[in-house]
Coordinates of C-alpha atoms in Angstrom, one line a residue:
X259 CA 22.2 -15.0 52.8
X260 CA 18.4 -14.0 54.0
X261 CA 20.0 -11.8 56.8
X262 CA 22.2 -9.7 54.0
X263 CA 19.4 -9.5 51.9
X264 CA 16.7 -8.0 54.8
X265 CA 19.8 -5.7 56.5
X266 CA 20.7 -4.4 52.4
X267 CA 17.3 -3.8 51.0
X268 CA 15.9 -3.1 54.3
X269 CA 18.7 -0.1 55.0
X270 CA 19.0 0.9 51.4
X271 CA 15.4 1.7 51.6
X272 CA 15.4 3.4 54.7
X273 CA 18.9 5.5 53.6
X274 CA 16.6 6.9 50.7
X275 CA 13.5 7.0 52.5
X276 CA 13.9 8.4 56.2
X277 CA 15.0 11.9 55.0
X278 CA 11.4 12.3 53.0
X279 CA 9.1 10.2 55.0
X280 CA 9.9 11.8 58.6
X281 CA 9.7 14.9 57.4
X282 CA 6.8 14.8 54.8
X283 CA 3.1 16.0 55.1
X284 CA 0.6 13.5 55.7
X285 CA -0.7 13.4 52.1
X286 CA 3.0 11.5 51.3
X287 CA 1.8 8.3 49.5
X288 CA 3.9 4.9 49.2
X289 CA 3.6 1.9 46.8
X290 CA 4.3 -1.3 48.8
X291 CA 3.6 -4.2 46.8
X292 CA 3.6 -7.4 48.3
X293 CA 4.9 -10.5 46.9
X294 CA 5.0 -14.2 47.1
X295 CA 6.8 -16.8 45.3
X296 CA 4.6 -20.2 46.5
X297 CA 1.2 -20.0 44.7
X298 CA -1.0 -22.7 44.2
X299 CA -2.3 -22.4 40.3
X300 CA 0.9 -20.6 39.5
X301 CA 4.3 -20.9 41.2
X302 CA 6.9 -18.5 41.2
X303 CA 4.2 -16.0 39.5
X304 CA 6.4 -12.8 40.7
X305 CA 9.5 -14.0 38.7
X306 CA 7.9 -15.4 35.6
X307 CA 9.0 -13.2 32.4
X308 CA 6.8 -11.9 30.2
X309 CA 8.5 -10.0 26.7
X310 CA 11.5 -10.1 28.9
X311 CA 10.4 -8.5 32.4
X312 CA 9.5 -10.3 35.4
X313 CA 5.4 -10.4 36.0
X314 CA 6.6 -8.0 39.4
X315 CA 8.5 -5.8 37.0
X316 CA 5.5 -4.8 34.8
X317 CA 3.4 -4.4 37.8
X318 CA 6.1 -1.9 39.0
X319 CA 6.7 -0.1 36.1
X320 CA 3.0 0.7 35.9
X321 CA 2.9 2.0 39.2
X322 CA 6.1 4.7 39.0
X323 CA 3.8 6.7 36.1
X324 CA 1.1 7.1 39.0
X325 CA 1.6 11.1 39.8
X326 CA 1.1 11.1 43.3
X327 CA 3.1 8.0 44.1
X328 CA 6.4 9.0 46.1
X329 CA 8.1 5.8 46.3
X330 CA 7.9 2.0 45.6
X331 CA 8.9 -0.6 47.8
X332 CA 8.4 -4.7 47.1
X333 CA 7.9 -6.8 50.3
X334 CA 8.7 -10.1 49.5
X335 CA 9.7 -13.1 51.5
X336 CA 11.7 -15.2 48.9
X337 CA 15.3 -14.4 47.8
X338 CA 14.1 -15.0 44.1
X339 CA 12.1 -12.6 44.1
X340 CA 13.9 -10.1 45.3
X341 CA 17.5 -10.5 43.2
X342 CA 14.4 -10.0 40.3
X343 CA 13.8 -6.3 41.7
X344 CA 17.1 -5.2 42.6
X345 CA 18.0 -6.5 39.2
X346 CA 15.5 -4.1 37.4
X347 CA 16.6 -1.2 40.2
X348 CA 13.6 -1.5 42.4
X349 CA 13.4 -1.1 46.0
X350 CA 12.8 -4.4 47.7
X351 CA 12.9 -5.4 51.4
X352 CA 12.4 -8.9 53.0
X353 CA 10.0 -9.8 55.2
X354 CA 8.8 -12.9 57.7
X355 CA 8.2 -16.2 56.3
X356 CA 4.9 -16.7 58.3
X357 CA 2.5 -14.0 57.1
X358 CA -0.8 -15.1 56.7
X359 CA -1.3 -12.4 54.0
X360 CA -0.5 -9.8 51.6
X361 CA -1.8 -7.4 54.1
X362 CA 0.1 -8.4 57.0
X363 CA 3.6 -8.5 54.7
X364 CA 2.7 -4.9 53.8
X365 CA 2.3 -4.1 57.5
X366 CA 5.6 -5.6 58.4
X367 CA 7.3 -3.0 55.6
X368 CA 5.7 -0.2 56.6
X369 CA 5.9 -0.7 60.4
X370 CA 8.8 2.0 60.6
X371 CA 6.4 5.0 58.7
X372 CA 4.5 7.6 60.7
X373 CA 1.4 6.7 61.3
X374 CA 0.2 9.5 59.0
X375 CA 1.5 7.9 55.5
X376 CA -0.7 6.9 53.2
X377 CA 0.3 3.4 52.0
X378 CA -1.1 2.0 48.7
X379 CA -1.7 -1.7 48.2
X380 CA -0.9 -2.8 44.9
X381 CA -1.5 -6.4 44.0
X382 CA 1.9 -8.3 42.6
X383 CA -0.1 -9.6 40.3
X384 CA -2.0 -7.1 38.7
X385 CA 0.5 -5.7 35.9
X386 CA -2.1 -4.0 34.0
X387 CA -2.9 -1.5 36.8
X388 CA -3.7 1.8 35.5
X389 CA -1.4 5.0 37.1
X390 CA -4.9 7.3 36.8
X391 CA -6.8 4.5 38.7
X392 CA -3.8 4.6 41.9
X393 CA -3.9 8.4 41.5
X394 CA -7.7 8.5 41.4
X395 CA -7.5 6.0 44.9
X396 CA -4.7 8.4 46.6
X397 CA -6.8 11.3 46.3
X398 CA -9.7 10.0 47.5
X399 CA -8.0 8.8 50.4
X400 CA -6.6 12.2 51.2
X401 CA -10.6 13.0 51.8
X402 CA -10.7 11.2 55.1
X403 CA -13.7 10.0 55.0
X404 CA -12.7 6.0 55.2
X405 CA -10.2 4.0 57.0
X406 CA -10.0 2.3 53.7
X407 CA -10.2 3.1 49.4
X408 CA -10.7 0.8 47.1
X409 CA -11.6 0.6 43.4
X410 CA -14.3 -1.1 41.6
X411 CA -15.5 -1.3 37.9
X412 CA -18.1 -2.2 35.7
X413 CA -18.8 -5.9 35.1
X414 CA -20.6 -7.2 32.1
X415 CA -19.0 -10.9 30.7
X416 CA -21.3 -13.4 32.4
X417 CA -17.8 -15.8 32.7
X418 CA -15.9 -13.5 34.4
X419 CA -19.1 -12.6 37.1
X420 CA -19.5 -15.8 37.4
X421 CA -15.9 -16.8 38.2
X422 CA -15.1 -17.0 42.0
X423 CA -11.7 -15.4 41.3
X424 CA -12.9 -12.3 40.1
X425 CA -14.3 -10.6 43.6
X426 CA -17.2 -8.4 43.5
X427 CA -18.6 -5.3 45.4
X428 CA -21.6 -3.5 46.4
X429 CA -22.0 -0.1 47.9
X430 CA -24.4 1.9 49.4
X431 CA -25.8 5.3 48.0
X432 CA -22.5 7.1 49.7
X433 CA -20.1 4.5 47.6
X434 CA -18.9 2.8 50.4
X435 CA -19.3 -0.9 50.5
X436 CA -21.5 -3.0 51.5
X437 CA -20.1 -6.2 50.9
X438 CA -18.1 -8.1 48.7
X439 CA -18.6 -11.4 47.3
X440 CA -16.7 -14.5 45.0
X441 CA -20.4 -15.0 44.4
X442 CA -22.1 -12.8 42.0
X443 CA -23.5 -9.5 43.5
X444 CA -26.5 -8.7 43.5
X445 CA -28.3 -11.1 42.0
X446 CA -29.5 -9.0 39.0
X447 CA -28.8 -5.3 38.0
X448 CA -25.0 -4.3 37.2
X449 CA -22.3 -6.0 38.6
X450 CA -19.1 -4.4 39.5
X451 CA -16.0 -6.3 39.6
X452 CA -13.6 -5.6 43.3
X453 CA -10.1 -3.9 41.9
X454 CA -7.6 -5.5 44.6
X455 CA -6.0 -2.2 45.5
X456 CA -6.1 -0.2 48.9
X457 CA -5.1 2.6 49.9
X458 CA -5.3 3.0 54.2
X459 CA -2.5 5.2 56.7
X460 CA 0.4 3.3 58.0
X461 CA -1.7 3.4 61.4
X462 CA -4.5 2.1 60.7
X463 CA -2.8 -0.6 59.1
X464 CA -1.4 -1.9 62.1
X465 CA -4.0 -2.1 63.7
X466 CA -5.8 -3.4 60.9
X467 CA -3.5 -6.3 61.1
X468 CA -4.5 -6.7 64.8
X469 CA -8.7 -7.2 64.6
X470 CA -9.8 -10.7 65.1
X471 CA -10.4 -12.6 61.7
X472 CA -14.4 -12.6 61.4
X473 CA -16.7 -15.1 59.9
X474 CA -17.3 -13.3 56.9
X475 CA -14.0 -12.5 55.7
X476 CA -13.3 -16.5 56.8
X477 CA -16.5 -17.9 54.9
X478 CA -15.4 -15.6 51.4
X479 CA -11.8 -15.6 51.8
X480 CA -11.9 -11.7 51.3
X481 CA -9.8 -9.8 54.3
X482 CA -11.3 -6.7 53.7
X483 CA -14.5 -8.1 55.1
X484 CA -12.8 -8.0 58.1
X485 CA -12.8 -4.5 58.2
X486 CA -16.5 -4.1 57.5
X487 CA -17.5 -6.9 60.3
X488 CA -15.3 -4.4 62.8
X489 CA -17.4 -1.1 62.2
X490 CA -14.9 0.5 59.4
X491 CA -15.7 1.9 56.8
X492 CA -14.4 1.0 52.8
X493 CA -14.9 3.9 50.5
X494 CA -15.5 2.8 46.7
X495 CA -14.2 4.7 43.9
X496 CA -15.9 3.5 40.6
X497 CA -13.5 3.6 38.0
X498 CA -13.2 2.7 33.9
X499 CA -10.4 0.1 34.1
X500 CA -9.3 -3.2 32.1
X501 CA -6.8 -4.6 35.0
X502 CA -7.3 -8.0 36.4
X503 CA -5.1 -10.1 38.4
X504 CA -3.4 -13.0 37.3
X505 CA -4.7 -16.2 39.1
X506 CA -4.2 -19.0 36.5
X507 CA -1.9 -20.2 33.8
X508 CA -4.9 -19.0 31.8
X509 CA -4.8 -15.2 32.8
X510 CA -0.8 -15.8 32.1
X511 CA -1.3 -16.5 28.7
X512 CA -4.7 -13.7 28.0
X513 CA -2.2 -11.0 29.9
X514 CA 0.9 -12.2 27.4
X515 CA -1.3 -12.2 23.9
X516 CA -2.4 -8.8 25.2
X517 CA 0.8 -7.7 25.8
X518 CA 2.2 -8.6 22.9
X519 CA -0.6 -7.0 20.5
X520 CA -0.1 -3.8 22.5
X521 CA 3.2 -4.0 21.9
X522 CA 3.3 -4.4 18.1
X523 CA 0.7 -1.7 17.8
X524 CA 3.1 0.7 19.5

């Protein structure tokens, strides 16, 4: 049943795909979000059903109004998971049981691209994720001026600077970081609170996937601090945004009151 699953989604995707992406400038951007169903605080996260559509569905939905977003793929592991995006009519391919990451899921589903393509990493659990905040990332990336863009935002509730599952950044005068902590950063002055979306090429990507793990990124649990302990370089784009990603049975239940009041104000 996997096999069908990874040869359907897998071919379906490239059927649609292959006629664009081959033959598309290097500016093409693509939405792959990476998914997992095994989560420690909060199993089966992807599928669980908020106002009637799946957590993965809202983060999807939120992504197709981005403007420079050509296409939307979900790289997932678990059959669950993906019988919730084909159900919705999403694009969803299966991937290796044995990453070690989001970011190394995401390099397995773009591995056929040219090396060119701009691939956007958008959390599966981020389902408040503003289209002008992808479109703002996409066009920064199109600048050249970082193997990697990222997003960051204004941080003011002590809590949430204080919580190790909020990430934070610095940056130099240039905006590009500096380093990014679970601590709080710096230790006075404004905090800005680490938006978990990248946007990198396709090539870089794999070889991203390829650099020794560093202490850094080992001692923080952030990956991306991998890329700063190799020489690369992150460009920040400081953004207005009220996304956060949804860690705990707690964020569960702020993202579904908040849902549900935007809803009946609509």
């Amino acid at each position: 049943m996997r096999v069908s699953y990874r040869l359907f989604t897998w071919y379906s995707f490239q059927r649609s795909l292959i006629g664009c992406v081959w033959n598309v400038s290097s500016d093409s951007a693509i939405a792959i979000i990476p998914a997992r169903y095994q989560s420690t605080r909060l199993p089966g996260k992807p599928v669980i059903k908020v106002s009637g559509k799946t957590l993965i569905e809202h983060v999807y939905r939120r992504v197709e109004q981005a403007g420079l977003i050509e296409r939307i793929l979900v790289a997932t592991d678990d059959e669950r998971i993906a019988k919730a995006v084909q159900g919705f009519g999403g694009n969803v391919t299966m991937t290796r049981m044995d990453h070690q990451s989001g970011t190394d899921r995401l390099a397995e589903a773009a591995a056929s691209l040219p090396p060119d393509t701009l691939i956007v990493n958008v959390q599966g659990d981020e389902p408040l994720i503003e289209p002008e905040v992808i479109d703002r990332a996409i066009a920064a990336a199109r600048l050249g001026d970082a193997e990697i863009v990222t997003l960051r935002t204004k941080l003011s509730d002590r809590t949430a600077i204080e919580d190790p599952n909020r990430v934070k950044v610095v940056v130099d005068n240039l905006g590009f970081a500096l380093y990014f902590s679970r601590s709080p950063v710096p230790s006075t002055g404004t905090t800005f609170l680490h938006l978990g979306l990248y946007v990198y090429r396709a090539g870089f990507l794999k070889r991203f996937t390829q650099l020794e793990r560093t202490p850094l990124e080992i001692a923080e649990r952030l990956e991306q601090l991998r890329a700063l302990e190799h020489g690369f370089h992150i460009r920040v784009i400081e953004v207005e945004s009220a996304s956060w990603g949804i860690d705990t049975p707690a964020d569960l239940e702020k993202f579904k009151t908040l849902f549900e009041e935007t809803q009946g104000k609509a």
